[in-house]
mmCIF file of C-alpha atoms in Angstrom:
data_model
loop_
_atom_site.group_PDB
_atom_site.id
_atom_site.type_symbol
_atom_site.label_atom_id
_atom_site.label_comp_id
_atom_site.label_asym_id
_atom_site.label_seq_id
_atom_site.Cartn_x
_atom_site.Cartn_y
_atom_site.Cartn_z
ATOM 1 C CA MET A 7 98.173 70.796 -15.033
ATOM 2 C CA HIS A 8 98.388 68.105 -17.698
ATOM 3 C CA LEU A 9 96.833 64.730 -18.428
ATOM 4 C CA THR A 10 98.564 61.374 -18.799
ATOM 5 C CA PRO A 11 96.944 58.091 -19.904
ATOM 6 C CA ASP A 12 96.307 55.489 -17.201
ATOM 7 C CA THR A 13 95.422 51.806 -17.219
ATOM 8 C CA LEU A 14 91.693 51.284 -17.491
ATOM 9 C CA LYS A 15 89.986 49.899 -14.385
ATOM 10 C CA ASN A 16 87.665 46.901 -14.645
ATOM 11 C CA ASN A 17 84.904 48.966 -13.033
ATOM 12 C CA ASP A 18 84.006 51.550 -15.666
ATOM 13 C CA GLU A 19 82.712 53.992 -13.044
ATOM 14 C CA GLU A 20 86.272 54.329 -11.673
ATOM 15 C CA ASN A 21 87.662 55.474 -15.026
ATOM 16 C CA MET A 22 87.896 59.214 -15.569
ATOM 17 C CA ALA A 23 88.257 60.954 -18.905
ATOM 18 C CA GLY A 24 89.998 64.260 -19.546
ATOM 19 C CA LEU A 25 90.501 66.627 -22.441
ATOM 20 C CA THR A 26 93.363 68.988 -23.203
ATOM 21 C CA TYR A 27 92.504 71.692 -25.741
ATOM 22 C CA GLN A 28 93.627 75.086 -26.966
ATOM 23 C CA ILE A 29 91.409 78.125 -27.506
ATOM 24 C CA LYS A 30 92.583 80.755 -29.982
ATOM 25 C CA HIS A 31 90.891 84.144 -30.136
ATOM 26 C CA SER A 32 91.909 87.772 -30.360
ATOM 27 C CA ASP A 33 91.222 88.073 -26.631
ATOM 28 C CA ILE A 34 92.773 84.751 -25.572
ATOM 29 C CA ASN A 35 95.207 82.074 -26.691
ATOM 30 C CA ASP A 36 95.698 79.430 -24.025
ATOM 31 C CA ILE A 37 95.584 75.701 -23.275
ATOM 32 C CA PHE A 38 92.929 74.320 -20.942
ATOM 33 C CA VAL A 39 92.099 71.029 -19.255
ATOM 34 C CA SER A 40 88.555 69.692 -18.657
ATOM 35 C CA ILE A 41 88.099 66.570 -16.539
ATOM 36 C CA GLU A 42 84.995 64.397 -16.398
ATOM 37 C CA ASP A 43 82.850 64.751 -13.257
ATOM 38 C CA VAL A 44 85.034 67.552 -11.867
ATOM 39 C CA PRO A 45 82.721 70.479 -11.090
ATOM 40 C CA LYS A 46 85.491 73.092 -11.538
ATOM 41 C CA TYR A 47 85.065 74.125 -15.175
ATOM 42 C CA PRO A 48 87.538 76.249 -17.166
ATOM 43 C CA GLU A 49 86.022 79.655 -17.880
ATOM 44 C CA ILE A 50 86.938 82.290 -20.441
ATOM 45 C CA SER A 51 85.556 85.734 -21.071
ATOM 46 C CA ILE A 52 85.155 86.959 -24.636
ATOM 47 C CA SER A 53 83.492 90.258 -25.556
ATOM 48 C CA GLY A 54 81.976 90.521 -22.089
ATOM 49 C CA LYS A 55 80.456 87.025 -22.174
ATOM 50 C CA LYS A 56 81.604 84.142 -19.977
ATOM 51 C CA TYR A 57 81.911 80.599 -21.298
ATOM 52 C CA SER A 58 82.423 77.368 -19.320
ATOM 53 C CA PHE A 59 83.728 74.106 -20.773
ATOM 54 C CA ALA A 60 82.673 70.771 -19.269
ATOM 55 C CA LEU A 61 83.471 67.228 -20.352
ATOM 56 C CA ARG A 62 80.472 64.971 -19.757
ATOM 57 C CA ARG A 63 79.179 61.618 -20.823
ATOM 58 C CA GLU A 64 76.268 61.491 -23.223
ATOM 59 C CA HIS A 65 72.939 61.637 -21.392
ATOM 60 C CA ARG A 66 70.010 59.476 -22.438
ATOM 61 C CA GLU A 67 66.801 60.439 -20.672
ATOM 62 C CA LEU A 68 64.564 57.657 -19.354
ATOM 63 C CA PRO A 69 60.798 57.959 -19.965
ATOM 64 C CA PHE A 70 60.362 57.709 -16.178
ATOM 65 C CA SER A 71 62.356 58.516 -13.052
ATOM 66 C CA ILE A 72 63.967 56.094 -10.614
ATOM 67 C CA GLU A 73 64.635 56.974 -6.974
ATOM 68 C CA LEU A 74 67.005 55.167 -4.606
ATOM 69 C CA LEU A 75 65.235 54.449 -1.315
ATOM 70 C CA GLU A 76 67.825 52.281 0.422
ATOM 71 C CA PHE A 77 71.198 50.653 -0.267
ATOM 72 C CA LYS A 78 72.437 47.612 1.654
ATOM 73 C CA LYS A 79 75.705 45.724 1.466
ATOM 74 C CA GLU A 80 76.997 42.632 3.216
ATOM 75 C CA LEU A 81 80.741 42.197 3.757
ATOM 76 C CA TYR A 82 82.749 39.020 4.089
ATOM 77 C CA PRO A 83 83.689 38.390 7.734
ATOM 78 C CA SER A 84 86.800 40.304 8.878
ATOM 79 C CA SER A 85 87.197 42.086 5.545
ATOM 80 C CA ASN A 86 86.088 45.140 3.578
ATOM 81 C CA MET A 87 85.209 43.039 0.537
ATOM 82 C CA ALA A 88 81.514 43.087 -0.372
ATOM 83 C CA LYS A 89 79.775 39.710 -0.390
ATOM 84 C CA SER A 90 76.506 41.084 -1.747
ATOM 85 C CA TYR A 91 74.765 44.407 -2.182
ATOM 86 C CA GLN A 92 71.334 45.561 -3.267
ATOM 87 C CA SER A 93 69.320 48.707 -3.898
ATOM 88 C CA THR A 94 65.687 49.340 -3.005
ATOM 89 C CA VAL A 95 64.322 51.702 -5.661
ATOM 90 C CA GLN A 96 61.031 53.310 -6.596
ATOM 91 C CA ILE A 97 60.040 54.021 -10.178
ATOM 92 C CA LYS A 98 57.911 57.115 -10.705
ATOM 93 C CA ASP A 99 55.933 57.047 -13.950
ATOM 94 C CA GLY A 100 53.325 59.795 -13.915
ATOM 95 C CA ASP A 101 50.969 59.052 -11.004
ATOM 96 C CA MET A 102 52.123 55.443 -10.789
ATOM 97 C CA ARG A 103 54.680 54.283 -8.194
ATOM 98 C CA TRP A 104 56.485 50.948 -8.504
ATOM 99 C CA GLN A 105 58.848 49.697 -5.783
ATOM 100 C CA SER A 106 61.395 46.933 -6.315
ATOM 101 C CA VAL A 107 64.721 45.548 -5.112
ATOM 102 C CA ILE A 108 67.728 45.303 -7.454
ATOM 103 C CA SER A 109 70.427 42.889 -6.307
ATOM 104 C CA MET A 110 73.551 41.421 -7.870
ATOM 105 C CA ASN A 111 71.666 38.536 -9.497
ATOM 106 C CA GLU A 112 68.141 39.964 -9.668
ATOM 107 C CA PRO A 113 67.689 42.885 -12.095
ATOM 108 C CA LEU A 114 64.643 45.126 -12.423
ATOM 109 C CA ARG A 115 62.777 45.139 -15.751
ATOM 110 C CA TYR A 116 60.398 47.941 -16.631
ATOM 111 C CA LYS A 117 59.073 49.126 -20.010
ATOM 112 C CA GLY A 118 61.791 47.343 -21.947
ATOM 113 C CA TYR A 119 64.618 48.634 -19.729
ATOM 114 C CA THR A 120 66.663 46.353 -17.494
ATOM 115 C CA PHE A 121 68.445 47.783 -14.437
ATOM 116 C CA PHE A 122 71.371 45.792 -13.034
ATOM 117 C CA GLN A 123 73.145 46.317 -9.730
ATOM 118 C CA SER A 124 76.490 47.059 -11.378
ATOM 119 C CA SER A 125 78.614 48.088 -8.389
ATOM 120 C CA PHE A 126 78.890 50.639 -5.622
ATOM 121 C CA ILE A 127 81.369 53.353 -4.629
ATOM 122 C CA SER A 128 82.257 54.117 -1.022
ATOM 123 C CA THR A 129 82.796 57.807 -0.227
ATOM 124 C CA ASP A 130 83.191 59.884 2.921
ATOM 125 C CA GLN A 131 79.545 60.901 2.608
ATOM 126 C CA GLY A 132 78.347 57.269 2.268
ATOM 127 C CA ASP A 133 77.922 54.559 -0.340
ATOM 128 C CA ILE A 134 76.887 55.372 -3.900
ATOM 129 C CA SER A 135 74.851 52.695 -5.677
ATOM 130 C CA VAL A 136 75.803 52.246 -9.337
ATOM 131 C CA LEU A 137 73.097 50.827 -11.606
ATOM 132 C CA ALA A 138 73.559 49.817 -15.236
ATOM 133 C CA ALA A 139 70.571 50.570 -17.486
ATOM 134 C CA VAL A 140 70.171 48.407 -20.596
ATOM 135 C CA TRP A 141 67.693 48.722 -23.424
ATOM 136 C CA ASN A 142 67.592 45.293 -25.080
ATOM 137 C CA VAL A 143 65.289 45.198 -28.094
ATOM 138 C CA GLY A 144 65.994 41.500 -28.667
ATOM 139 C CA ARG A 145 65.404 40.144 -25.170
ATOM 140 C CA ALA A 146 62.508 37.958 -26.372
ATOM 141 C CA PHE A 147 64.570 36.036 -28.942
ATOM 142 C CA PRO A 148 66.330 33.682 -26.444
ATOM 143 C CA TYR A 149 62.937 32.693 -25.026
ATOM 144 C CA LEU A 150 61.496 32.102 -28.502
ATOM 145 C CA SER A 151 64.506 30.056 -29.547
ATOM 146 C CA GLY A 152 64.228 27.948 -26.367
ATOM 147 C CA ILE A 153 60.543 27.232 -27.080
ATOM 148 C CA LEU A 154 61.304 26.312 -30.700
ATOM 149 C CA MET A 155 64.050 23.939 -29.554
ATOM 150 C CA CYS A 156 61.642 22.196 -27.149
ATOM 151 C CA ILE A 157 58.997 21.843 -29.881
ATOM 152 C CA GLY A 158 61.648 20.458 -32.234
ATOM 153 C CA LEU A 159 62.812 17.873 -29.694
ATOM 154 C CA ILE A 160 59.227 16.728 -29.037
ATOM 155 C CA LEU A 161 58.526 16.393 -32.778
ATOM 156 C CA HIS A 162 61.803 14.545 -33.219
ATOM 157 C CA LEU A 163 60.839 12.105 -30.446
ATOM 158 C CA PHE A 164 57.422 11.386 -31.973
ATOM 159 C CA LEU A 165 58.836 10.954 -35.475
ATOM 160 C CA ARG A 166 61.708 8.672 -34.464
ATOM 161 C CA LYS A 167 60.173 6.783 -31.506
ATOM 162 C CA PRO A 168 56.371 7.141 -31.697
ATOM 163 C CA LYS A 169 55.641 4.108 -29.489
ATOM 164 C CA ILE A 170 57.918 5.276 -26.665
ATOM 165 C CA ALA A 171 56.473 8.801 -26.855
ATOM 166 C CA ALA A 172 52.907 7.498 -26.755
ATOM 167 C CA LEU A 173 53.628 5.258 -23.765
ATOM 168 C CA ALA A 174 55.252 8.149 -21.904
ATOM 169 C CA PHE A 175 52.239 10.338 -22.607
ATOM 170 C CA LEU A 176 49.802 7.674 -21.369
ATOM 171 C CA PHE A 177 51.874 7.081 -18.240
ATOM 172 C CA ILE A 178 51.731 10.785 -17.362
ATOM 173 C CA ALA A 179 48.059 11.249 -18.232
ATOM 174 C CA ALA A 180 46.604 8.053 -16.761
ATOM 175 C CA THR A 181 47.139 8.612 -13.019
ATOM 176 C CA PRO A 182 44.127 7.034 -11.216
ATOM 177 C CA ASN A 183 42.686 8.761 -8.188
ATOM 178 C CA ALA A 184 40.266 6.971 -5.889
ATOM 179 C CA TYR A 185 38.539 10.192 -4.888
ATOM 180 C CA ALA A 186 37.971 11.071 -8.569
ATOM 181 C CA LEU A 187 35.636 8.071 -8.810
ATOM 182 C CA GLU A 188 33.659 9.352 -5.826
ATOM 183 C CA ALA A 189 33.407 12.795 -7.424
ATOM 184 C CA LYS A 190 32.238 11.353 -10.778
ATOM 185 C CA ASP A 191 28.569 12.235 -10.275
ATOM 186 C CA PHE A 192 29.388 15.695 -8.938
ATOM 187 C CA ALA A 193 31.570 16.341 -11.994
ATOM 188 C CA GLN A 194 28.578 15.908 -14.333
ATOM 189 C CA ILE A 195 26.416 18.620 -12.722
ATOM 190 C CA PRO A 196 25.551 21.137 -15.477
ATOM 191 C CA ILE A 197 26.262 24.814 -14.837
ATOM 192 C CA LEU A 198 26.023 27.994 -16.893
ATOM 193 C CA HIS A 199 29.435 29.565 -17.518
ATOM 194 C CA ASP A 200 30.512 32.139 -20.124
ATOM 195 C CA GLY A 201 27.099 32.000 -21.775
ATOM 196 C CA ARG A 202 26.849 28.235 -22.251
ATOM 197 C CA VAL A 203 25.918 25.170 -20.244
ATOM 198 C CA LYS A 204 28.801 22.820 -19.450
ATOM 199 C CA PRO A 205 29.662 20.089 -16.913
ATOM 200 C CA ILE A 206 31.055 21.465 -13.679
ATOM 201 C CA ASP A 207 34.171 19.367 -14.359
ATOM 202 C CA SER A 208 34.951 21.545 -17.409
ATOM 203 C CA PHE A 209 34.427 24.637 -15.306
ATOM 204 C CA ALA A 210 36.788 23.272 -12.605
ATOM 205 C CA ARG A 211 39.492 22.504 -15.166
ATOM 206 C CA ALA A 212 39.300 25.971 -16.685
ATOM 207 C CA GLN A 213 39.434 27.702 -13.307
ATOM 208 C CA LEU A 214 42.335 25.632 -11.934
ATOM 209 C CA LYS A 215 44.345 26.018 -15.138
ATOM 210 C CA ALA A 216 43.924 29.800 -14.996
ATOM 211 C CA LEU A 217 45.194 29.806 -11.414
ATOM 212 C CA SER A 218 47.964 27.204 -11.449
ATOM 213 C CA GLY A 219 48.581 26.355 -15.103
ATOM 214 C CA SER A 220 47.479 22.747 -14.522
ATOM 215 C CA GLU A 221 44.176 20.848 -14.673
ATOM 216 C CA LYS A 222 45.301 17.906 -12.531
ATOM 217 C CA GLY A 223 42.827 17.080 -9.764
ATOM 218 C CA ALA A 224 40.518 19.939 -10.801
ATOM 219 C CA ILE A 225 37.225 18.461 -9.623
ATOM 220 C CA GLU A 226 38.665 17.456 -6.231
ATOM 221 C CA TRP A 227 40.072 20.957 -5.854
ATOM 222 C CA LEU A 228 36.718 22.575 -6.656
ATOM 223 C CA VAL A 229 34.921 20.322 -4.159
ATOM 224 C CA GLU A 230 37.298 21.518 -1.448
ATOM 225 C CA VAL A 231 36.950 25.168 -2.496
ATOM 226 C CA ILE A 232 33.149 25.040 -2.379
ATOM 227 C CA PHE A 233 32.557 22.830 0.656
ATOM 228 C CA ASP A 234 35.647 23.517 2.778
ATOM 229 C CA PRO A 235 36.831 27.082 1.976
ATOM 230 C CA ALA A 236 38.709 27.367 5.278
ATOM 231 C CA LYS A 237 40.999 24.539 4.156
ATOM 232 C CA ALA A 238 41.089 25.666 0.529
ATOM 233 C CA GLU A 239 42.532 29.084 1.344
ATOM 234 C CA SER A 240 45.683 27.374 2.659
ATOM 235 C CA ASN A 241 46.058 25.134 -0.391
ATOM 236 C CA PRO A 242 48.919 26.372 -2.660
ATOM 237 C CA VAL A 243 47.267 26.548 -6.102
ATOM 238 C CA ILE A 244 48.178 30.013 -7.427
ATOM 239 C CA LYS A 245 51.228 29.945 -9.657
ATOM 240 C CA LEU A 246 53.638 32.874 -9.336
ATOM 241 C CA THR A 247 56.984 32.720 -11.149
ATOM 242 C CA ASN A 248 58.103 36.337 -11.431
ATOM 243 C CA PRO A 249 60.943 36.831 -8.917
ATOM 244 C CA GLU A 250 60.377 40.603 -8.896
ATOM 245 C CA ILE A 251 56.756 40.182 -7.769
ATOM 246 C CA LEU A 252 57.912 37.759 -5.071
ATOM 247 C CA ARG A 253 60.479 40.288 -3.819
ATOM 248 C CA LEU A 254 57.870 43.046 -3.887
ATOM 249 C CA LEU A 255 55.514 40.929 -1.782
ATOM 250 C CA GLU A 256 58.394 39.750 0.437
ATOM 251 C CA ILE A 257 57.560 36.090 -0.226
ATOM 252 C CA THR A 258 60.267 33.436 -0.181
ATOM 253 C CA PRO A 259 60.412 31.607 -3.553
ATOM 254 C CA ARG A 260 59.724 27.880 -3.521
ATOM 255 C CA ALA A 261 60.449 25.138 -6.038
ATOM 256 C CA SER A 262 56.799 24.390 -6.818
ATOM 257 C CA ARG A 263 56.104 28.096 -7.581
ATOM 258 C CA LEU A 264 52.639 27.597 -6.072
ATOM 259 C CA TYR A 265 51.286 29.767 -3.256
ATOM 260 C CA SER A 266 48.076 29.821 -1.256
ATOM 261 C CA TYR A 267 45.284 32.395 -1.163
ATOM 262 C CA ARG A 268 46.028 33.116 2.486
ATOM 263 C CA GLU A 269 49.712 34.012 2.055
ATOM 264 C CA LEU A 270 49.232 35.978 -1.185
ATOM 265 C CA SER A 271 46.222 37.973 0.049
ATOM 266 C CA GLY A 272 48.135 38.832 3.228
ATOM 267 C CA ALA A 273 51.138 40.000 1.196
ATOM 268 C CA LEU A 274 48.993 42.023 -1.234
ATOM 269 C CA ARG A 275 46.984 43.814 1.447
ATOM 270 C CA PRO A 276 49.684 46.452 2.200
ATOM 271 C CA LYS A 277 50.162 47.027 -1.561
ATOM 272 C CA GLN A 278 46.624 48.197 -2.329
ATOM 273 C CA ASP A 279 47.706 51.812 -2.951
ATOM 274 C CA LEU A 280 50.247 50.553 -5.488
ATOM 275 C CA ILE A 281 47.656 48.343 -7.173
ATOM 276 C CA LEU A 282 45.164 51.215 -7.373
ATOM 277 C CA SER A 283 47.802 53.490 -8.958
ATOM 278 C CA ILE A 284 48.468 50.819 -11.614
ATOM 279 C CA ILE A 285 44.747 50.324 -12.280
ATOM 280 C CA LYS A 286 44.351 54.088 -12.798
ATOM 281 C CA SER A 287 47.140 54.104 -15.405
ATOM 282 C CA GLU A 288 46.481 53.268 -19.058
ATOM 283 C CA GLU A 289 46.900 49.559 -19.744
ATOM 284 C CA LYS A 290 49.163 50.078 -22.768
ATOM 285 C CA TYR A 291 51.733 51.844 -20.564
ATOM 286 C CA ARG A 292 51.912 49.092 -17.921
ATOM 287 C CA SER A 293 55.069 47.030 -17.643
ATOM 288 C CA PRO A 294 54.935 43.205 -17.729
ATOM 289 C CA GLN A 295 55.494 43.153 -13.954
ATOM 290 C CA GLN A 296 52.595 45.539 -13.376
ATOM 291 C CA ARG A 297 50.321 43.447 -15.607
ATOM 292 C CA GLU A 298 51.291 40.327 -13.669
ATOM 293 C CA LEU A 299 50.567 42.044 -10.347
ATOM 294 C CA ILE A 300 47.089 43.044 -11.567
ATOM 295 C CA SER A 301 46.569 39.505 -12.901
ATOM 296 C CA LEU A 302 47.516 38.119 -9.486
ATOM 297 C CA GLN A 303 44.980 40.416 -7.828
ATOM 298 C CA GLU A 304 42.293 39.209 -10.253
ATOM 299 C CA LYS A 305 43.151 35.561 -9.529
ATOM 300 C CA LEU A 306 42.731 36.170 -5.811
ATOM 301 C CA VAL A 307 39.333 37.801 -6.377
ATOM 302 C CA THR A 308 38.246 34.848 -8.539
ATOM 303 C CA LEU A 309 39.334 32.322 -5.917
ATOM 304 C CA ARG A 310 37.698 34.325 -3.123
ATOM 305 C CA ASN A 311 34.404 34.345 -5.056
ATOM 306 C CA LEU A 312 34.636 30.586 -5.606
ATOM 307 C CA MET A 313 35.274 29.966 -1.913
ATOM 308 C CA GLY A 314 32.194 32.037 -1.130
ATOM 309 C CA SER A 315 29.927 30.090 -3.520
ATOM 310 C CA LEU A 316 28.006 28.355 -0.724
ATOM 311 C CA SER A 317 28.596 30.924 1.986
ATOM 312 C CA ALA A 318 24.822 31.234 2.379
ATOM 313 C CA LEU A 319 24.548 27.555 3.369
ATOM 314 C CA LEU A 320 27.844 26.891 5.155
ATOM 315 C CA PRO A 321 28.153 27.672 8.894
ATOM 316 C CA LEU A 322 29.276 31.185 9.730
ATOM 317 C CA SER A 323 32.348 31.666 11.879
ATOM 318 C CA ILE A 324 30.156 32.794 14.810
ATOM 319 C CA THR A 325 28.025 31.079 17.410
ATOM 320 C CA VAL A 326 24.768 32.557 18.671
ATOM 321 C CA PRO A 327 25.309 33.483 22.360
ATOM 322 C CA ASP A 328 23.028 32.232 25.135
ATOM 323 C CA ASN A 329 21.856 35.692 26.289
ATOM 324 C CA VAL A 330 19.974 36.636 23.114
ATOM 325 C CA ILE A 331 16.672 38.424 22.657
ATOM 326 C CA GLU A 332 13.417 36.532 22.638
ATOM 327 C CA GLY A 333 12.828 34.928 19.259
ATOM 328 C CA LEU A 334 16.468 33.871 18.878
ATOM 329 C CA LYS A 335 16.424 31.488 21.853
ATOM 330 C CA PRO A 336 16.034 28.377 19.638
ATOM 331 C CA TYR A 337 19.385 29.258 17.985
ATOM 332 C CA ALA A 338 21.304 29.946 21.215
ATOM 333 C CA GLY A 339 24.634 28.132 21.350
ATOM 334 C CA GLN A 340 24.405 27.034 17.718
ATOM 335 C CA ALA A 341 26.685 27.732 14.754
ATOM 336 C CA ILE A 342 24.262 29.002 12.138
ATOM 337 C CA SER A 343 24.450 29.790 8.424
ATOM 338 C CA TYR A 344 23.441 32.954 6.629
ATOM 339 C CA TYR A 345 20.469 31.081 5.209
ATOM 340 C CA TYR A 346 19.094 30.390 8.705
ATOM 341 C CA ALA A 347 19.938 33.921 9.821
ATOM 342 C CA LEU A 348 17.511 35.240 7.201
ATOM 343 C CA GLU A 349 14.642 33.785 9.253
ATOM 344 C CA PHE A 350 15.220 36.263 12.086
ATOM 345 C CA ARG A 351 16.609 39.145 10.046
ATOM 346 C CA GLY A 352 13.663 41.351 10.980
ATOM 347 C CA LEU A 353 14.198 40.702 14.699
ATOM 348 C CA LEU A 354 17.886 41.597 14.371
ATOM 349 C CA GLN A 355 17.154 44.814 12.505
ATOM 350 C CA ASN A 356 14.662 45.959 15.152
ATOM 351 C CA ALA A 357 17.117 45.086 17.939
ATOM 352 C CA VAL A 358 19.871 47.080 16.225
ATOM 353 C CA LYS A 359 17.580 50.087 15.782
ATOM 354 C CA GLN A 360 16.671 50.047 19.480
ATOM 355 C CA THR A 361 20.353 49.819 20.443
ATOM 356 C CA VAL A 362 21.273 52.748 18.205
ATOM 357 C CA LYS A 363 18.412 54.779 19.674
ATOM 358 C CA VAL A 364 19.831 54.253 23.196
ATOM 359 C CA LYS A 365 23.584 54.308 22.504
ATOM 360 C CA GLY A 366 23.717 56.685 19.572
ATOM 361 C CA GLU A 367 26.028 56.531 16.548
ATOM 362 C CA ASN A 368 29.299 56.532 18.521
ATOM 363 C CA ILE A 369 30.564 52.938 18.444
ATOM 364 C CA ASP A 370 32.990 53.677 21.312
ATOM 365 C CA ALA A 371 29.994 54.027 23.638
ATOM 366 C CA TYR A 372 28.873 50.445 23.025
#
């Protein structure tokens, strides 16, 4: 057996290294060959001890483990050439589990590491997914440089053409809204928030900016949230830009990057175990994606609380039936609020107690 150099393949995983070496000892003097990834290792025996020689790449341990759950590939029609391929993986970091999809153009980022879908290898036993792991300590610099360039351009515009810049700013800011005039009085209602009294308009702006990154139409939005929560839950106001979170929630990205309470809460419901595992982990060990997922959960809770602000006064999603006990007859056939329901709370409690006494605790018997 001997080794000869070969032309390097473009796909690094297809290249194989080998080593020819000679061992000289009183018990042995021979030439051996070790080949990368070949499990048959040369062995020698010296003074009753056996030694194996393996040629391996340098191993760098990750501070967490990554498990391949599923690999998919799509071929071009009538060919064996791959059009696209992706890996569904799960990161295991202590008690925390994080699931994501790595595709050709969508890497996975976790704790400073970036995992790319590099390639795949087809074998008789099945396809092998090849991921490239990159530790990029300077990944923030392109973002910082982009921000600095934008600030520089804005300053340059104001310094060179201040009148044009001012007119552009006024044109963007001064967008009249007829409904805003109608909501003028409502906007001045004082409320207590974060330990100080402020107009409800300031509260609306702060809440909408935290959810969507914009204050535009804040008071109109808050009016809808408080007085028409059924409509508000379908209004896309929650900004979500992280493509990995969107893939995790199986939500199709849209240009506006705004999503409604209804679609996000429905997508988050099956992920509660994942969210709980992240909450149990120490905050300093959470990845940016995990922090954003927790932030999204908090935004949904905030919006849900806002939509329930007047739940005591707004009609409940039930109607009192006609065949009700005596005392509730005046409310038969009506859609009532929680506030009105308090008037006959005692009657309801007594009726429930009597029902439980007859039917027992087994709800299937009801």
